[in-house]
mmCIF file of N, CA and C in Angstrom:
data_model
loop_
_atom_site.group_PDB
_atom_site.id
_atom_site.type_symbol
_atom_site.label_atom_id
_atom_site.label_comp_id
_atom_site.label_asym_id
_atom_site.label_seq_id
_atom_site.Cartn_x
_atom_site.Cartn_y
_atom_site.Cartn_z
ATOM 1 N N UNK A 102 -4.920 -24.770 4.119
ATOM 2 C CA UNK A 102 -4.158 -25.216 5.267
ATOM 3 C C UNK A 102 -5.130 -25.611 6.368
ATOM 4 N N UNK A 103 -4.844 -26.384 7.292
ATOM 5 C CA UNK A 103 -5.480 -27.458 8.043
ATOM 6 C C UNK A 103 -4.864 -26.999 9.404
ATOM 7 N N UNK A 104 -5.698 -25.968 10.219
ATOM 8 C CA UNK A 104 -4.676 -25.405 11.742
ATOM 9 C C UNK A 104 -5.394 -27.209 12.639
ATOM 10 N N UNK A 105 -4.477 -26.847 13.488
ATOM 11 C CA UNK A 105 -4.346 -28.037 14.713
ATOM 12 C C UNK A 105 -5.757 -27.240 15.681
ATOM 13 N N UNK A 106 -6.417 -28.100 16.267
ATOM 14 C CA UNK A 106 -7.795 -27.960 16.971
ATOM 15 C C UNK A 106 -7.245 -26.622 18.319
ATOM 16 N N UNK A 107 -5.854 -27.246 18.556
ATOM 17 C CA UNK A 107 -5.576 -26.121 19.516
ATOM 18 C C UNK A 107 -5.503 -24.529 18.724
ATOM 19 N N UNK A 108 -5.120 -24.605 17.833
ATOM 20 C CA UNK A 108 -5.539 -23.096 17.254
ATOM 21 C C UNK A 108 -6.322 -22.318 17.027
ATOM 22 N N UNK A 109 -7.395 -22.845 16.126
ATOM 23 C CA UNK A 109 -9.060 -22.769 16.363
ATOM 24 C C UNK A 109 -9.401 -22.546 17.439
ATOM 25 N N UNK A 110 -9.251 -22.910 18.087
ATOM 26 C CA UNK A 110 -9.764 -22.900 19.794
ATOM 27 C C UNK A 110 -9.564 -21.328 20.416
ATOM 28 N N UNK A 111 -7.826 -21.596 20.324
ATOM 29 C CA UNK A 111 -7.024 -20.079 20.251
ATOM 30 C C UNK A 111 -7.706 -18.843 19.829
ATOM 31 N N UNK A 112 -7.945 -19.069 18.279
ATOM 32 C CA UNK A 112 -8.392 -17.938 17.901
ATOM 33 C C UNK A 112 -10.055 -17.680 17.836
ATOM 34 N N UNK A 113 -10.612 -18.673 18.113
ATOM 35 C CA UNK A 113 -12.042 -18.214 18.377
ATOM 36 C C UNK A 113 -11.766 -17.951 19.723
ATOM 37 N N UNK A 114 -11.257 -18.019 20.594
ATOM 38 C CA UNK A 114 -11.160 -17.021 21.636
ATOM 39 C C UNK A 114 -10.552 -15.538 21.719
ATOM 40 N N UNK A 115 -9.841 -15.649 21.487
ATOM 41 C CA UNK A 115 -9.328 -14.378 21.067
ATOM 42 C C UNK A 115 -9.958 -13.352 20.334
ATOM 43 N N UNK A 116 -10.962 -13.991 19.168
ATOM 44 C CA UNK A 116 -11.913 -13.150 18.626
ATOM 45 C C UNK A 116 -12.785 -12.443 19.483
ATOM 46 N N UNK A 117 -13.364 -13.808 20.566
ATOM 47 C CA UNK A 117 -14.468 -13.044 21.069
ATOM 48 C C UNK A 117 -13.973 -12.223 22.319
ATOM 49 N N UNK A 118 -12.361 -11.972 22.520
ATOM 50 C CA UNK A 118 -11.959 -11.100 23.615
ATOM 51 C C UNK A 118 -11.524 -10.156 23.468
ATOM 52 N N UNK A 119 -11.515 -9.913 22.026
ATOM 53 C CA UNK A 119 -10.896 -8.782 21.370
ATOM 54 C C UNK A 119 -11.986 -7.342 21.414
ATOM 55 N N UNK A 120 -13.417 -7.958 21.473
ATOM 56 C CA UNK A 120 -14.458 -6.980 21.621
ATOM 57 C C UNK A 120 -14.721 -6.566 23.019
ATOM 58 N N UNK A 121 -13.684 -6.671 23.980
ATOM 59 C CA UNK A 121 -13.773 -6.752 25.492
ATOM 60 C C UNK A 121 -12.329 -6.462 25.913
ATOM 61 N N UNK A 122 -11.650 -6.817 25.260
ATOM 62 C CA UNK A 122 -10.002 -5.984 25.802
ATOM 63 C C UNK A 122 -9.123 -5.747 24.318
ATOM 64 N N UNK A 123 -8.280 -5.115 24.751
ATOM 65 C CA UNK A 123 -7.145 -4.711 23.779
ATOM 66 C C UNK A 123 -6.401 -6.139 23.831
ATOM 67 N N UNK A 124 -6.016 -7.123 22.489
ATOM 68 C CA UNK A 124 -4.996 -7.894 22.297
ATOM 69 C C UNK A 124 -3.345 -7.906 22.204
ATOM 70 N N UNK A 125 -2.645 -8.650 23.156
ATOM 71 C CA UNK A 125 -1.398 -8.302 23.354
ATOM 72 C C UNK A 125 -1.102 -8.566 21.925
ATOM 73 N N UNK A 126 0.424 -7.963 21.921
ATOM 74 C CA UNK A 126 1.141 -7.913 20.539
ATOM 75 C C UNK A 126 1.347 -9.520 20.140
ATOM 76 N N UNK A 127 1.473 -10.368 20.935
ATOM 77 C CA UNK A 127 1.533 -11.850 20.323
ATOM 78 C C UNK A 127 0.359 -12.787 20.380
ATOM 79 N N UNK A 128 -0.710 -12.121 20.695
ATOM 80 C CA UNK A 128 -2.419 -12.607 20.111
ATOM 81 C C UNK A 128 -2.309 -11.946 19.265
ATOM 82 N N UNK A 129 -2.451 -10.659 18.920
ATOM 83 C CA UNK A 129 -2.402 -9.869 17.628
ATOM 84 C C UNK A 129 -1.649 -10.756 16.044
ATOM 85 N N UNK A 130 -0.361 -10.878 17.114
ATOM 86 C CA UNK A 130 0.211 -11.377 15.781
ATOM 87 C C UNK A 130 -0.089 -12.824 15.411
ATOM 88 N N UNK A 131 -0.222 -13.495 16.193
ATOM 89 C CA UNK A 131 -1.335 -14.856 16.101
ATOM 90 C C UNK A 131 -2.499 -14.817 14.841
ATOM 91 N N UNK A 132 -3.522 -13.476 15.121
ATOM 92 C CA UNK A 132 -4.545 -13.139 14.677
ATOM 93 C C UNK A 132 -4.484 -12.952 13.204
ATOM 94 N N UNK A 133 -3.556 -12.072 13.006
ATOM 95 C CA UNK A 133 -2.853 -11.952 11.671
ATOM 96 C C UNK A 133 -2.311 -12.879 10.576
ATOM 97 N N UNK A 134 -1.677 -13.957 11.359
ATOM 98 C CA UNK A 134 -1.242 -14.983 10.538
ATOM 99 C C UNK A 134 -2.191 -15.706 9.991
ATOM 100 N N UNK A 135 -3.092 -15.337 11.184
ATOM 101 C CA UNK A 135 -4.553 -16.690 11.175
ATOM 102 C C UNK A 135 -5.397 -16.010 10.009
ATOM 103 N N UNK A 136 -5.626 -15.088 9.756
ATOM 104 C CA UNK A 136 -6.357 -14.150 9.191
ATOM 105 C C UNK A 136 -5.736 -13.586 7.505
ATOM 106 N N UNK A 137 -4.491 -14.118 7.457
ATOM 107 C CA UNK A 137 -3.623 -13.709 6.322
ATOM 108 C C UNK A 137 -3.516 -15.250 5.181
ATOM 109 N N UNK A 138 -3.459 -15.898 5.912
ATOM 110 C CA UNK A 138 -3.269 -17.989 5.300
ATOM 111 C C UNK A 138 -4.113 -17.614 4.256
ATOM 112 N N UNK A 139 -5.473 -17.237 4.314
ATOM 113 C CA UNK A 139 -5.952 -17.762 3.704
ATOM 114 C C UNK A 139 -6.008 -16.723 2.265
ATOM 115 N N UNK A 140 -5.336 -15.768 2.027
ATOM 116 C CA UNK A 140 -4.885 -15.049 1.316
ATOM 117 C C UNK A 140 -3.638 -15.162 0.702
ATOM 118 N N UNK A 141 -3.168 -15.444 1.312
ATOM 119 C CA UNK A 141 -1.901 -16.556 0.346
ATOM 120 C C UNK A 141 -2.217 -17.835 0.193
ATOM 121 N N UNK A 142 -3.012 -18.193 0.150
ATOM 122 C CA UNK A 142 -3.190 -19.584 -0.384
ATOM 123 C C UNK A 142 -4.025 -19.157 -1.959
ATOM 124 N N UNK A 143 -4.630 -18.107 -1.993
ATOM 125 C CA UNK A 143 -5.431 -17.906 -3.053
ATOM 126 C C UNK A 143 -5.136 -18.126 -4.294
ATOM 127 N N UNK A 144 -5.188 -17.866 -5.509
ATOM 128 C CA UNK A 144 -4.949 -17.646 -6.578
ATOM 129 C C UNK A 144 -4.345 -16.378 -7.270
ATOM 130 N N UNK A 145 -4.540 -15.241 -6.513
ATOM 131 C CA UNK A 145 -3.562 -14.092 -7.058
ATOM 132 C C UNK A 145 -2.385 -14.066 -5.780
ATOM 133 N N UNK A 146 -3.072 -14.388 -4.722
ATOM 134 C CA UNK A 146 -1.640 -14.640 -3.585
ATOM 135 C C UNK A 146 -1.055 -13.134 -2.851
ATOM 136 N N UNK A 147 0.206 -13.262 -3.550
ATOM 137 C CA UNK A 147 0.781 -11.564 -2.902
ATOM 138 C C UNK A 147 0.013 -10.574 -3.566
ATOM 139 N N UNK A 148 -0.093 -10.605 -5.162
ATOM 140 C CA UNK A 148 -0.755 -9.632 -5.175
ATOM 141 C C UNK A 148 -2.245 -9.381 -4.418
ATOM 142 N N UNK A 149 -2.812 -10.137 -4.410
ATOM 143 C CA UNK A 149 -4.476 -10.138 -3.394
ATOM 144 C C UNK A 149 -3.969 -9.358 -2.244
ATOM 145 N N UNK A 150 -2.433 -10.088 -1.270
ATOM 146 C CA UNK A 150 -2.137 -9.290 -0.058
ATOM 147 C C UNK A 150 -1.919 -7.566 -0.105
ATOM 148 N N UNK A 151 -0.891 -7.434 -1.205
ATOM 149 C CA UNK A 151 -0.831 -6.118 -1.678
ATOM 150 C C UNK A 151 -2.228 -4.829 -1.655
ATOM 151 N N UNK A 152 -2.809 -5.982 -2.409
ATOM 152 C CA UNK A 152 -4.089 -4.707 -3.015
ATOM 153 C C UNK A 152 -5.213 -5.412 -1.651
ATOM 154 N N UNK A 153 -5.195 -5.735 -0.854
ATOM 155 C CA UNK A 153 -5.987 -5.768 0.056
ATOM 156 C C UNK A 153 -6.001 -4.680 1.187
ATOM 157 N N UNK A 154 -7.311 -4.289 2.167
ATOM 158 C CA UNK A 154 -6.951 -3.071 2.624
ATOM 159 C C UNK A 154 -6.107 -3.774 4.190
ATOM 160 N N UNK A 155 -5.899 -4.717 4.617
ATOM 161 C CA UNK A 155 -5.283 -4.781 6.149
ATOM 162 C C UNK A 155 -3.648 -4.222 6.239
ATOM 163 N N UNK A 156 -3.362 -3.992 6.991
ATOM 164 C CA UNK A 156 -2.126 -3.169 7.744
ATOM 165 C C UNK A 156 -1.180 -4.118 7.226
ATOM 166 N N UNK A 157 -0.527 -3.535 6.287
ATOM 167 C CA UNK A 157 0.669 -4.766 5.790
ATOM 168 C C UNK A 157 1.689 -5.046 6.022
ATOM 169 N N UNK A 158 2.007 -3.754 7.326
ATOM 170 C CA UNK A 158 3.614 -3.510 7.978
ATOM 171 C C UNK A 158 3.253 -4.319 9.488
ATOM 172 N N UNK A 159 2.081 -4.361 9.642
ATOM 173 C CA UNK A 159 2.211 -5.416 11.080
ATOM 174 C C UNK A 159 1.775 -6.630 10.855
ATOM 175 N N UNK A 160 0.664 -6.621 9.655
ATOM 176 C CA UNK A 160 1.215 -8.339 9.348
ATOM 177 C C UNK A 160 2.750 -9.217 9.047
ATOM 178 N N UNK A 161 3.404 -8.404 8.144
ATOM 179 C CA UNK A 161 4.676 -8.458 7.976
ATOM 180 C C UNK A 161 5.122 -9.023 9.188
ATOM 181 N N UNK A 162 5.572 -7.986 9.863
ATOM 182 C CA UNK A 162 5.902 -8.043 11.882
ATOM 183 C C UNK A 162 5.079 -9.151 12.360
ATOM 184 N N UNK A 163 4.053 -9.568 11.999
ATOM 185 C CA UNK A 163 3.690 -10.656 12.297
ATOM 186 C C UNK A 163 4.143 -11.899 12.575
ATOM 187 N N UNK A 164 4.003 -12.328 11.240
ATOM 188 C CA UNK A 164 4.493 -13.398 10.324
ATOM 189 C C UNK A 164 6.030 -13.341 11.149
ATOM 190 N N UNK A 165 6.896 -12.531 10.834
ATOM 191 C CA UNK A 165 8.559 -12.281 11.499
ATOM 192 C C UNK A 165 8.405 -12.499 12.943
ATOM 193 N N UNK A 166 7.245 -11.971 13.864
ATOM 194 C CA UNK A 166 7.365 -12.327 15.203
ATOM 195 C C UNK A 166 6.905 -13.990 15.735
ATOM 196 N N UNK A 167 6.132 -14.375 14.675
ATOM 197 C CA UNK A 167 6.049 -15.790 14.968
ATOM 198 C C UNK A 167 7.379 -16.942 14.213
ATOM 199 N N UNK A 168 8.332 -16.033 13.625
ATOM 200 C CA UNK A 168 9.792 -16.970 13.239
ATOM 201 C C UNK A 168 9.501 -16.990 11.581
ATOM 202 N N UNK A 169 8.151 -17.025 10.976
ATOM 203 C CA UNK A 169 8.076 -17.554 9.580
ATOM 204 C C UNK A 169 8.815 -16.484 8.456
ATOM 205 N N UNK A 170 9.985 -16.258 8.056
ATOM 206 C CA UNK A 170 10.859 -15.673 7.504
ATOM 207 C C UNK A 170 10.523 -16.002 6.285
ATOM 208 N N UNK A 171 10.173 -17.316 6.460
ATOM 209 C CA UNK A 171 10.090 -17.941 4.638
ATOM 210 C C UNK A 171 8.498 -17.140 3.950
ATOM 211 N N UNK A 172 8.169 -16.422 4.443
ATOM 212 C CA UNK A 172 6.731 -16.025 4.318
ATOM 213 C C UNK A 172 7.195 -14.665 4.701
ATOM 214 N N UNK A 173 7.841 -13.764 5.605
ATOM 215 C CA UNK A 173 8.342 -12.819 5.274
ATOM 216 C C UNK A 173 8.954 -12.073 4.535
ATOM 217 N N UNK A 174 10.323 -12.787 3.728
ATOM 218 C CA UNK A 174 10.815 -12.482 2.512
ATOM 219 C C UNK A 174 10.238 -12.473 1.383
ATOM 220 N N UNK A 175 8.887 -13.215 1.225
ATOM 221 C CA UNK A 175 8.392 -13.289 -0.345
ATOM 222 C C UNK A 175 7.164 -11.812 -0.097
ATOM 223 N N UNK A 176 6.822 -11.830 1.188
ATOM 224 C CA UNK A 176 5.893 -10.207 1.683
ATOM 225 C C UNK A 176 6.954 -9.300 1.218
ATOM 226 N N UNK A 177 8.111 -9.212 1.974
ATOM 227 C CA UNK A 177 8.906 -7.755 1.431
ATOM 228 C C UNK A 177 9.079 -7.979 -0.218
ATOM 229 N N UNK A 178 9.252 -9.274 -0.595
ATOM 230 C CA UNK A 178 10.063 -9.089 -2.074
ATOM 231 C C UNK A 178 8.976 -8.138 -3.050
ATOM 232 N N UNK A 179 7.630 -8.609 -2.611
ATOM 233 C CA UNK A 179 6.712 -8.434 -3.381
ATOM 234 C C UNK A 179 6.259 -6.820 -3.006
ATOM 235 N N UNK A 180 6.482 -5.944 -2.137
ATOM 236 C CA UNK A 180 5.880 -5.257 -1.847
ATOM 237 C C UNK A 180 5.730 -3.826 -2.972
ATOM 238 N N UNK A 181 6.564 -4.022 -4.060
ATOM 239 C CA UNK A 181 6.346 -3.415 -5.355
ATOM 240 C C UNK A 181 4.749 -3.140 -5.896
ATOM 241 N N UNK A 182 4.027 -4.657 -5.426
ATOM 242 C CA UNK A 182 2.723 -5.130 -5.922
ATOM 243 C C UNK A 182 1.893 -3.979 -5.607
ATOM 244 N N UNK A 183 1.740 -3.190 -3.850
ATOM 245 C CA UNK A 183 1.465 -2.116 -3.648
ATOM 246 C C UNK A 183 0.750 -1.138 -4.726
ATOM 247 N N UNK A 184 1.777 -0.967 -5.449
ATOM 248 C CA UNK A 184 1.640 0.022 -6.542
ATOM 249 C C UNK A 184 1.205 -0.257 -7.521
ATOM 250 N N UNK A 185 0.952 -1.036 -7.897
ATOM 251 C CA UNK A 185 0.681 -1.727 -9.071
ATOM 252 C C UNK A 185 -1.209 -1.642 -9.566
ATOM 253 N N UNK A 186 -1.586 -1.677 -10.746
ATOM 254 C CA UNK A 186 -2.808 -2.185 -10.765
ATOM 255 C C UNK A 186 -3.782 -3.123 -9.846
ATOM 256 N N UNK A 187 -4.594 -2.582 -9.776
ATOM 257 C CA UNK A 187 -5.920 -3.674 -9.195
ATOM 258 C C UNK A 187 -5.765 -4.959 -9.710
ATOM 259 N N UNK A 188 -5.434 -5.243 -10.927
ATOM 260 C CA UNK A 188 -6.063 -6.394 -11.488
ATOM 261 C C UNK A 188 -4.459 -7.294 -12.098
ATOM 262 N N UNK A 189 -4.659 -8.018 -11.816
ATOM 263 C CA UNK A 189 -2.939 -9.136 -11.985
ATOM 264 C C UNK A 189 -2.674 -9.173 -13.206
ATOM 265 N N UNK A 190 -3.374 -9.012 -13.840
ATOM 266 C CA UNK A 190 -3.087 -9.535 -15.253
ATOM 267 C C UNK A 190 -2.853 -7.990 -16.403
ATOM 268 N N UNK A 191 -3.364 -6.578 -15.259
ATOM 269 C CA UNK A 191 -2.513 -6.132 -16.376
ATOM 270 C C UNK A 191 -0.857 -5.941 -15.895
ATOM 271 N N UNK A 192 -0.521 -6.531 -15.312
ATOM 272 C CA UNK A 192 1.247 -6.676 -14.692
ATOM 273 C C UNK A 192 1.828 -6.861 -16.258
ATOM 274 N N UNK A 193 2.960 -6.495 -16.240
ATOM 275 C CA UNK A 193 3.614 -6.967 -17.545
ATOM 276 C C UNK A 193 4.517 -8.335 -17.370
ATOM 277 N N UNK A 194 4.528 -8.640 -18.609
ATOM 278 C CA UNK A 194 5.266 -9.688 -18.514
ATOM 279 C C UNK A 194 6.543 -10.532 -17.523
ATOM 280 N N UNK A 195 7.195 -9.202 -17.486
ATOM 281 C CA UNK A 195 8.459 -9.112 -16.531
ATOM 282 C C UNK A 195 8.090 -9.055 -15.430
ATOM 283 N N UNK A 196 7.012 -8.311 -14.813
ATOM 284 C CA UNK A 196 6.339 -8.413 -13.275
ATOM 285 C C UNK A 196 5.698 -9.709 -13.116
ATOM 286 N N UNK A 197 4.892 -9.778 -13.820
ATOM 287 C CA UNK A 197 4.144 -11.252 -13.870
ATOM 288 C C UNK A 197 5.270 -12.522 -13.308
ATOM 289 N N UNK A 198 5.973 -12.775 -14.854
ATOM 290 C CA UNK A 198 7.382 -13.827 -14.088
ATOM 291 C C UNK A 198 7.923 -13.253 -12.354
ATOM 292 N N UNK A 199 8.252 -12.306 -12.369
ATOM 293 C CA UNK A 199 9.159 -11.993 -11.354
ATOM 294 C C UNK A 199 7.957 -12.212 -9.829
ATOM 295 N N UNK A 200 7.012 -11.703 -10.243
ATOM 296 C CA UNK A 200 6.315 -11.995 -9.164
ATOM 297 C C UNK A 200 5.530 -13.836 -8.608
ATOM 298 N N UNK A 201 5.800 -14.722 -9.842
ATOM 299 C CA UNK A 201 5.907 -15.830 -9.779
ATOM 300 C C UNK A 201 6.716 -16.427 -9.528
ATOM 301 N N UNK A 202 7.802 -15.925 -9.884
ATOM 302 C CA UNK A 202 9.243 -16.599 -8.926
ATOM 303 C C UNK A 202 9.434 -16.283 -7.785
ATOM 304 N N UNK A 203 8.393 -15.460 -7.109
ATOM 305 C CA UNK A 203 8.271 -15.065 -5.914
ATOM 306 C C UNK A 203 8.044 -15.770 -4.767
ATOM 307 N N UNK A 204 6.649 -16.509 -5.679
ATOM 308 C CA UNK A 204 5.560 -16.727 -4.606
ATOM 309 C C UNK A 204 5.962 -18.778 -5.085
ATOM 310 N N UNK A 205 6.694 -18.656 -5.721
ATOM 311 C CA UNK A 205 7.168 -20.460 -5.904
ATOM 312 C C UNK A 205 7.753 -21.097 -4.666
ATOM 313 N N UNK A 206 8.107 -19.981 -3.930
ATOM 314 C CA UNK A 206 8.765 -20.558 -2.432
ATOM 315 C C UNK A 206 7.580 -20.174 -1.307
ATOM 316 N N UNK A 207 6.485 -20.053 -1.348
ATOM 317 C CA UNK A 207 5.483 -19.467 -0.449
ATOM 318 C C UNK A 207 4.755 -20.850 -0.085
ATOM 319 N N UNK A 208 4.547 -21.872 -1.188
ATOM 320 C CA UNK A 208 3.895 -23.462 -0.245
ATOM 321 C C UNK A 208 4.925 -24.013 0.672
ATOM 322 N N UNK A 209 6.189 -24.419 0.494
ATOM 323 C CA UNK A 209 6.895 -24.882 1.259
ATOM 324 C C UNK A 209 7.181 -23.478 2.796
ATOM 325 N N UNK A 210 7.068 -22.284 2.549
ATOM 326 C CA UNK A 210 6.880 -21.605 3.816
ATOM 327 C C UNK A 210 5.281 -21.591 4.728
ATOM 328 N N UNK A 211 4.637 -22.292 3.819
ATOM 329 C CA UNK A 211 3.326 -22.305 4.386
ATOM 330 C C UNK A 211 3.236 -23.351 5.254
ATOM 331 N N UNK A 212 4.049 -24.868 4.712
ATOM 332 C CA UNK A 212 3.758 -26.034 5.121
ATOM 333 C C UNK A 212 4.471 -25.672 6.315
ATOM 334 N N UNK A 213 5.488 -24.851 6.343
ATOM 335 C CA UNK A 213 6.232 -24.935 8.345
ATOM 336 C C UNK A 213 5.296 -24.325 8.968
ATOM 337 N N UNK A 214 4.538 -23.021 8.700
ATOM 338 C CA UNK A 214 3.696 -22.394 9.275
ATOM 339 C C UNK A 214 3.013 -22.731 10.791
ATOM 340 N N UNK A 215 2.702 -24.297 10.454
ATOM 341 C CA UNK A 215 1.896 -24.908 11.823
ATOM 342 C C UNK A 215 2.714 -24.739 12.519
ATOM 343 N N UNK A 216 3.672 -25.529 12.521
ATOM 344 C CA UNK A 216 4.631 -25.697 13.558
ATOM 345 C C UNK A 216 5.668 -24.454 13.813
ATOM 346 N N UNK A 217 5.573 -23.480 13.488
ATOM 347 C CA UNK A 217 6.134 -22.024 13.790
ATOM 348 C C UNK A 217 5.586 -21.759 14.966
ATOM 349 N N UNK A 218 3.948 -21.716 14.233
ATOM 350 C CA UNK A 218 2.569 -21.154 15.450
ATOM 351 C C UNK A 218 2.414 -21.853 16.434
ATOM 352 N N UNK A 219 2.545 -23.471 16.595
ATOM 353 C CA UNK A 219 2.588 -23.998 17.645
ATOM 354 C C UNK A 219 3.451 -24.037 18.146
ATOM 355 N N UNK A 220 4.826 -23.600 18.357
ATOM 356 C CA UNK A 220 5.868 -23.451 18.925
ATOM 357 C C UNK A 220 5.943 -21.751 19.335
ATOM 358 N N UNK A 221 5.215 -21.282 18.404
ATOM 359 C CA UNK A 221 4.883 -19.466 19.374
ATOM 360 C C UNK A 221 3.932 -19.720 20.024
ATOM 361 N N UNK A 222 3.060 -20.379 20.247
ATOM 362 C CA UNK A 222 1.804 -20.645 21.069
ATOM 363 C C UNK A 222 2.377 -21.220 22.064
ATOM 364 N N UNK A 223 3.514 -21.933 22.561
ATOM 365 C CA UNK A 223 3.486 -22.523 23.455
ATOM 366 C C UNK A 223 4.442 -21.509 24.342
ATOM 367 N N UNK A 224 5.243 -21.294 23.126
ATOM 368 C CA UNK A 224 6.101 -19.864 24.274
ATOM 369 C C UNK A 224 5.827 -18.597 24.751
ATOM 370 N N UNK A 225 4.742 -17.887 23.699
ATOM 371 C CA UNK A 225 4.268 -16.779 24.448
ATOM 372 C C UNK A 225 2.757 -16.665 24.763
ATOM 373 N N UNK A 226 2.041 -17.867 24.402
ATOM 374 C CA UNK A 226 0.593 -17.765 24.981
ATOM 375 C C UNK A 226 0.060 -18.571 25.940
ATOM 376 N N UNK A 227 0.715 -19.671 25.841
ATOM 377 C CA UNK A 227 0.122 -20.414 27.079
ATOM 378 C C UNK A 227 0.477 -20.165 28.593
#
């Protein structure tokens, strides 16, 4: 995914203010989204999010506080993954499918993504 120059901007600031103040809850959740893309874009996807160590109940809240639902629902659907093996492939068959019919609606929630964030950027950060 390809953020708009105003975002970048956004969040390399925010990075470097984060080591100098506490980030409000809608930089935070900014931070998160920004910081999560590129983990769903991957190749194992939810499961990578699952078995990764970041806070998965305020990314969640994240994602939901910037409007992207379509990217929220496939986080809760999946959150089974949690539990599951390290490694994707020993999933069984039935997890495997089910967790692919999951994540089949996760590009088209990705592609609104920009325009979620730039429409939360304009209402609670600028």
């Amino acid at each position: 995914m390809e953020w708009p120059d105003e975002v970048e901007v956004l969040v390399d600031q925010l990075e470097g203010e984060s080591a100098e103040r506490k980030l409000s809850r809608e930089e935070r959740a900014l931070m998160d989204v920004y910081e999560t893309v590129p983990i769903l874009e991957s190749d194992d996807c939810l499961h990578e999010f699952w078995q990764s160590g970041i806070n998965h109940q305020r990314v969640i809240n994240s994602f939901d506080l910037v409007g992207a639902a379509g990217i929220v629902d496939p986080l809760n659907a999946s959150r089974w993954c949690e539990t599951r093996p390290q490694d994707r492939t020993d999933y069984s068959e039935t997890e495997e499918e089910y967790l692919a019919s999951i994540e089949e609606d996760l590009p088209a929630a990705l592609d609104e993504l920009v325009d979620l964030v730039l429409d939360f950027i304009e209402e609670h950060l600028d």
